[in-house]
Coordinates of C-alpha atoms in Angstrom, one line a residue:
M1 CA 5.9 -47.3 29.4
K2 CA 2.1 -48.6 29.4
Y3 CA -0.9 -46.4 28.9
T4 CA -4.3 -47.0 30.4
C5 CA -5.9 -46.5 26.5
I6 CA -5.0 -45.9 22.9
E7 CA -6.6 -42.7 23.2
S8 CA -3.9 -41.7 25.7
E9 CA -0.9 -42.8 24.0
Y10 CA -1.7 -41.7 20.7
L11 CA -2.2 -38.1 22.0
V12 CA 1.2 -38.4 23.1
A13 CA 2.2 -39.2 19.8
L14 CA 0.6 -36.4 18.3
L15 CA 2.1 -33.8 20.8
K16 CA 5.4 -35.5 20.3
C17 CA 5.3 -35.0 16.7
A18 CA 4.0 -31.2 17.4
L19 CA 6.4 -30.1 19.6
K20 CA 9.4 -31.7 17.6
N21 CA 7.9 -31.4 13.8
E22 CA 8.2 -34.8 13.1
D23 CA 6.0 -37.2 10.9
V24 CA 2.5 -38.1 12.1
P25 CA 2.3 -41.4 12.9
D26 CA -0.4 -44.0 11.7
V27 CA -3.3 -44.3 13.5
P28 CA -4.0 -47.0 15.7
V29 CA -6.8 -49.5 14.9
G30 CA -9.9 -49.1 17.2
L31 CA -8.8 -45.3 17.8
N32 CA -11.9 -43.7 19.4
W33 CA -11.6 -40.5 17.8
E34 CA -14.8 -39.2 19.7
K35 CA -13.0 -40.0 23.0
L36 CA -9.5 -38.8 21.9
V37 CA -10.7 -35.1 21.1
K38 CA -12.5 -34.7 24.0
L39 CA -9.0 -36.0 26.1
S40 CA -7.4 -32.9 24.1
N41 CA -10.2 -30.8 25.3
E42 CA -9.5 -31.6 29.2
Q43 CA -5.6 -31.9 29.1
Q44 CA -6.1 -27.9 27.1
V45 CA -4.1 -28.8 24.4
Y46 CA -6.2 -29.2 21.0
S47 CA -4.3 -26.2 20.4
T48 CA -1.3 -27.9 20.4
I49 CA -2.0 -30.8 18.1
A50 CA -3.8 -28.8 15.7
P51 CA -0.8 -28.1 13.0
V52 CA 0.0 -32.0 12.8
I53 CA -4.0 -33.6 13.3
N54 CA -4.9 -31.4 10.2
K55 CA -3.0 -33.5 8.2
I56 CA -4.5 -37.0 9.0
N57 CA -8.5 -37.8 7.5
I58 CA -10.4 -38.0 11.0
P59 CA -14.2 -38.7 11.2
V60 CA -16.0 -35.6 9.7
E61 CA -17.8 -34.6 13.2
Q62 CA -14.9 -34.6 15.1
A63 CA -12.7 -32.7 12.8
Q64 CA -15.6 -30.0 13.1
E65 CA -15.2 -30.0 16.7
L66 CA -11.6 -29.9 17.0
T67 CA -11.6 -26.7 14.0
F68 CA -14.9 -25.3 16.6
Y69 CA -12.3 -25.6 19.3
T70 CA -9.4 -24.0 17.9
Q71 CA -11.4 -20.9 16.2
N72 CA -13.0 -20.2 19.4
E73 CA -9.3 -20.4 21.1
L74 CA -7.9 -18.4 18.6
V75 CA -10.6 -15.3 18.7
R76 CA -10.0 -15.7 22.3
M77 CA -6.6 -15.7 22.1
I78 CA -6.4 -12.4 19.6
A79 CA -8.9 -11.0 22.0
M80 CA -6.9 -11.2 24.9
K81 CA -3.6 -9.8 23.0
N82 CA -5.4 -7.0 22.2
E83 CA -6.6 -6.3 25.5
L84 CA -3.1 -7.0 27.2
E85 CA -1.5 -4.6 25.1
Q86 CA -3.9 -1.7 26.2
I87 CA -3.4 -3.0 30.1
E88 CA 0.4 -2.9 29.2
K89 CA 0.1 0.5 28.1
E90 CA -1.4 1.8 31.3
L91 CA 1.2 -0.2 33.3
E92 CA 3.5 1.6 31.5
D93 CA 2.1 4.9 32.2
K94 CA 2.0 4.5 35.8
Q95 CA 5.4 2.7 36.3
I96 CA 4.1 -0.4 37.6
K97 CA 7.0 -3.2 38.1
H98 CA 5.4 -6.2 36.5
I99 CA 6.5 -9.8 35.4
Y100 CA 4.8 -11.9 32.9
L101 CA 4.4 -15.9 34.2
K102 CA 3.5 -19.2 33.3
G103 CA 1.8 -19.2 29.2
L104 CA 2.7 -15.9 28.9
E105 CA 6.2 -16.5 29.0
L106 CA 6.0 -20.2 28.1
R107 CA 4.5 -19.9 24.7
N108 CA 7.6 -18.3 23.2
Y109 CA 8.5 -21.8 23.5
Y110 CA 6.4 -23.5 21.3
P111 CA 7.1 -23.8 17.8
K112 CA 4.2 -21.6 17.3
T113 CA 3.1 -19.3 20.2
S114 CA -0.6 -20.0 19.1
M115 CA 0.1 -23.7 20.2
R116 CA 0.4 -23.1 24.3
Q117 CA -3.4 -22.7 25.3
M118 CA -4.1 -20.3 28.3
S119 CA -6.9 -20.4 30.6
D120 CA -5.6 -16.9 31.4
Y121 CA -2.9 -14.2 31.5
D122 CA -0.8 -13.9 34.6
I123 CA 1.0 -11.3 35.7
L124 CA 3.1 -10.7 38.6
Y125 CA 3.1 -6.8 40.1
D126 CA 4.5 -4.8 42.6
E127 CA 2.1 -5.2 45.5
S128 CA 2.4 -1.8 46.7
R129 CA 0.6 -0.8 43.7
R130 CA -2.2 -2.9 44.0
S131 CA -4.7 0.1 44.6
D132 CA -3.5 1.2 41.1
I133 CA -4.2 -2.2 39.1
I134 CA -7.6 -2.4 40.6
K135 CA -8.4 0.8 39.1
I136 CA -7.0 0.1 35.9
M137 CA -9.2 -3.0 35.5
K138 CA -11.9 -1.5 36.6
K139 CA -11.9 1.1 34.2
R140 CA -11.6 -1.2 31.6
G141 CA -14.5 -3.0 32.5
F142 CA -13.3 -6.0 34.7
E143 CA -14.9 -7.3 37.9
L144 CA -12.9 -8.1 40.5
V145 CA -13.8 -11.9 41.2
N146 CA -11.7 -13.2 43.9
F147 CA -8.6 -11.6 46.1
E148 CA -8.0 -14.2 48.3
G149 CA -4.4 -15.0 49.3
Y150 CA -1.9 -13.8 46.9
G151 CA -3.7 -13.1 43.9
D152 CA -6.9 -10.9 42.5
D153 CA -8.5 -12.4 39.8
F154 CA -10.0 -10.2 36.6
V155 CA -12.8 -11.1 34.3
K156 CA -14.5 -9.1 31.9
K157 CA -17.6 -10.7 29.5
P158 CA -17.1 -12.7 27.0
Y159 CA -14.0 -14.3 27.9
Y160 CA -11.7 -12.3 29.6
T161 CA -9.1 -13.2 32.5
F162 CA -6.5 -12.0 34.0
E163 CA -5.0 -13.3 37.4
F164 CA -2.6 -10.5 39.1
H165 CA -0.2 -11.9 41.7
R166 CA 1.0 -10.3 44.4
A167 CA 3.3 -13.5 45.2
L168 CA 3.8 -16.7 43.7
F169 CA 3.5 -18.9 47.0
G170 CA 2.1 -18.1 50.5
E171 CA 1.9 -19.4 53.8
Q172 CA -1.8 -20.5 52.9
D173 CA -0.6 -23.2 50.5
E174 CA 0.2 -26.7 51.3
F175 CA 3.8 -26.2 49.6
N176 CA 5.6 -22.8 50.6
P177 CA 9.0 -22.7 48.8
D178 CA 10.8 -19.1 49.6
F179 CA 11.1 -18.5 46.1
N180 CA 11.3 -14.8 45.2
P181 CA 10.9 -13.8 41.5
W182 CA 12.1 -10.3 42.0
D183 CA 15.5 -11.0 43.2
N184 CA 17.1 -12.2 39.9
A185 CA 14.6 -10.2 37.4
I186 CA 15.9 -8.7 34.6
E187 CA 15.2 -5.5 33.5
I188 CA 13.7 -4.7 29.8
P189 CA 15.3 -1.1 28.7
K190 CA 12.7 1.7 28.7
S191 CA 10.1 -0.6 30.2
S192 CA 8.5 -1.3 33.7
R193 CA 8.4 -5.1 32.5
L194 CA 10.7 -7.1 34.0
R195 CA 11.5 -11.0 32.7
L196 CA 12.4 -14.0 34.6
T197 CA 15.9 -15.5 34.0
R198 CA 15.6 -18.4 32.3
E199 CA 17.1 -20.7 35.5
D200 CA 14.1 -18.8 37.7
N201 CA 11.7 -19.5 34.9
Y202 CA 12.4 -23.3 34.8
L203 CA 12.2 -23.3 38.7
Y204 CA 8.9 -21.3 38.6
T205 CA 7.3 -23.6 35.9
L206 CA 8.7 -26.9 38.1
L207 CA 7.7 -25.6 41.2
H208 CA 3.9 -24.6 39.6
L209 CA 3.7 -28.2 38.4
Y210 CA 4.9 -29.6 42.0
K211 CA 2.2 -27.3 43.8
H212 CA -0.8 -28.8 41.6
F213 CA 0.8 -32.9 41.8
Y214 CA 1.6 -32.0 45.5
C215 CA -1.5 -30.5 46.6
R216 CA -3.8 -32.8 44.3
E217 CA -2.1 -36.0 43.4
S218 CA -1.9 -35.1 39.4
C219 CA -1.6 -32.6 36.8
G220 CA -2.2 -32.5 33.1
I221 CA 0.1 -33.2 30.1
R222 CA 0.2 -29.8 29.6
F223 CA 2.5 -29.1 32.5
Y224 CA 5.4 -31.7 31.1
C225 CA 4.9 -30.4 27.6
D226 CA 6.2 -27.3 29.2
I227 CA 9.1 -28.5 31.2
Y228 CA 10.2 -30.8 27.8
L229 CA 10.6 -27.6 25.9
L230 CA 12.4 -25.6 28.6
L231 CA 14.6 -28.3 28.5
R232 CA 15.5 -28.8 24.7
S233 CA 15.4 -25.4 24.0
N234 CA 18.6 -23.0 23.2
D235 CA 18.6 -21.7 26.9
K236 CA 22.3 -22.5 28.1
L237 CA 20.6 -23.0 31.6
D238 CA 23.0 -23.3 34.9
F239 CA 22.0 -26.3 36.4
D240 CA 24.2 -25.9 39.2
Y241 CA 21.8 -23.1 40.5
I242 CA 18.3 -24.4 39.5
N243 CA 19.8 -28.2 41.7
A244 CA 20.9 -25.8 44.3
K245 CA 17.8 -24.3 44.6
L246 CA 15.5 -27.4 44.4
K247 CA 17.2 -29.0 47.2
S248 CA 16.7 -26.5 49.3
Y249 CA 12.9 -26.6 48.2
G250 CA 12.8 -30.2 48.7
V251 CA 12.2 -31.0 45.1
F252 CA 15.7 -32.2 43.8
E253 CA 14.3 -35.6 43.6
F254 CA 11.0 -34.7 42.1
N255 CA 12.7 -33.0 39.5
N256 CA 14.8 -36.1 38.4
T257 CA 11.7 -38.1 37.9
V258 CA 10.0 -35.0 36.0
V259 CA 12.9 -34.9 33.5
K260 CA 13.0 -39.2 33.0
F261 CA 9.5 -38.7 32.3
V262 CA 9.7 -36.0 29.7
N263 CA 12.0 -37.9 28.4
A264 CA 10.7 -41.0 28.2
L265 CA 7.5 -39.6 26.9
F266 CA 8.8 -37.6 24.2
D267 CA 12.2 -39.1 23.2
G268 CA 11.6 -42.8 23.8
A269 CA 14.1 -43.1 26.7
S270 CA 13.4 -46.0 29.4
C271 CA 11.7 -45.5 32.5
D272 CA 11.4 -47.1 35.7
E273 CA 8.7 -47.4 38.3
E274 CA 8.1 -43.8 39.7
E275 CA 7.7 -42.5 35.7
Q276 CA 5.1 -45.0 35.1
K277 CA 3.2 -43.9 38.3
L278 CA 3.6 -40.6 36.6
L279 CA 2.1 -41.4 33.5
D280 CA -0.5 -43.1 35.5
T281 CA -1.8 -39.8 36.8
V282 CA -1.6 -37.5 33.9
F283 CA -5.0 -38.2 32.4
K284 CA -7.0 -39.0 35.6
N285 CA -8.3 -35.7 36.3
G286 CA -8.0 -33.3 33.7
I287 CA -5.1 -30.4 32.8
Y288 CA -5.1 -29.5 37.1
G289 CA -6.1 -32.9 39.1
K290 CA -8.2 -32.9 41.7
A291 CA -8.2 -32.6 45.7
D292 CA -10.3 -35.8 46.1
D293 CA -7.3 -38.0 44.7
K294 CA -5.1 -36.2 47.1
I295 CA -7.5 -37.6 50.2
K296 CA -7.4 -40.9 48.7
Q297 CA -3.5 -41.6 48.7
R298 CA -3.0 -39.8 51.9
M299 CA -5.5 -42.6 53.7
E300 CA -3.4 -45.4 52.3
L301 CA -0.3 -43.6 53.9
A302 CA -2.6 -43.3 56.8
G303 CA -3.2 -47.8 56.5
G304 CA -6.7 -46.6 56.2
S305 CA -7.1 -44.9 59.9
K306 CA -9.0 -42.0 59.7
F307 CA -7.5 -40.9 63.1
K308 CA -3.9 -41.0 61.8
Y309 CA -5.2 -39.4 58.6
L310 CA -6.4 -36.7 61.1
F311 CA -3.4 -36.6 62.9
R312 CA -0.7 -36.3 60.3
R313 CA -3.2 -33.4 58.6
I314 CA -2.9 -31.7 61.9
F315 CA 0.5 -32.5 62.4
P316 CA 2.5 -33.1 59.7
P317 CA 6.1 -34.4 59.6
K318 CA 8.5 -31.7 60.6
S319 CA 10.0 -32.3 57.1
E320 CA 7.2 -31.3 55.7
M321 CA 6.5 -28.5 58.1
V322 CA 10.1 -27.2 57.0
K323 CA 8.4 -26.5 52.8
Y324 CA 5.4 -25.1 54.3
Y325 CA 7.1 -22.1 56.4
N326 CA 9.9 -20.8 55.7
I327 CA 11.3 -19.4 59.2
L328 CA 11.5 -23.2 60.3
K329 CA 14.7 -23.3 58.0
K330 CA 16.6 -20.9 60.2
H331 CA 14.7 -21.7 63.7
I332 CA 13.5 -25.3 63.8
V333 CA 12.7 -24.3 67.8
L334 CA 9.4 -22.7 66.5
L335 CA 7.9 -26.0 65.2
P336 CA 5.3 -26.5 68.4
F337 CA 4.5 -22.9 67.7
M338 CA 4.3 -23.2 64.3
Y339 CA 2.0 -26.2 64.3
I340 CA -0.3 -23.9 66.7
Y341 CA -0.6 -21.0 64.4
R342 CA -1.3 -23.6 61.2
L343 CA -4.3 -25.0 63.5
V344 CA -5.3 -21.7 64.1
Y345 CA -5.0 -20.1 60.7
K346 CA -6.9 -23.4 58.9
S347 CA -9.6 -23.0 61.3
I348 CA -10.3 -19.6 60.5
K349 CA -9.3 -18.8 57.6
K350 CA -9.6 -22.3 55.4
S351 CA -12.7 -23.7 57.3
D352 CA -14.8 -24.2 54.1
V353 CA -11.9 -26.3 52.5
A354 CA -11.2 -28.2 55.5
K355 CA -15.4 -28.8 56.0
K356 CA -14.7 -30.1 52.5
E357 CA -12.4 -32.3 53.2
I358 CA -14.0 -34.0 56.6
K359 CA -17.1 -34.4 54.2
E360 CA -14.9 -36.7 51.3
L361 CA -13.2 -38.3 54.6
K362 CA -16.1 -39.5 55.4
K363 CA -17.0 -41.6 52.4
Y364 CA -13.8 -43.9 53.7

């Protein structure tokens, strides 16, 4: 694989060692430690590489910076863990069904749970109990700062952030697979908490990755670390089930590319042009990608024509509309009406996003 700089290549090498418990590779000549530390911070993986980077003699300034990052993260995670335990008691007392998502579940696949950084804690809950969730969180001193879409974001100083999801995807999304995590969720004895099946955990991780990639053209290396660890875990995943679902969501080929990509990154497998394209995007725009890059990509598809760009945005191809709106999978005759619905919905609910996109479009 061809890297754009030695810092990104060495960061991947360090991640590989951390994830697989391998020996630390020699430091390449000319490595800019300041750039590498900055990159690990942007990608939110400094806690992942901490166990192996301690075995290397690095410049004092960068060593202190990494120590500062990891110690602060450790303090934050201990505080978040204690807060979660108290919230969990409230959820149990009120018998509110809920499921841990993203890092709360994925951290269990890392050699140490502390190696998986999380900007917040994500929890799916029974939407009919929303008023109870709000009461619980406000009683604990949290402020509800965002409730648009299908999630409620709660924050409390100095660094507590919890996102309670009413759903995982919605028709306001650019990508809206018909994925219901409650269908197969596993009950935990004597608890109101349920768990995703191993297959649904993999599906959601991949679908969440695709959502970031599709809407922002890129996502960071941590997403791929998660996928790699899920694939090499002791979980005996039912790939007949997984592949059937991926095909129904229209992301089967994307998953194949991601699997090849993580095997090339961390196991040295060969890669082709598609995997190289993924690598080229990974370190471009931090961990979550940038919407501006998606505009650039769409302009290239439109041959530089703003008219074609806007036409495609207002009237996406049928294949994309089926991804957006699940009802079209069974009733494709409703396609003309869904175009009208999409236009009206975006005009009312997403006007700020549309204005920003048009502003960016004027640069081309």
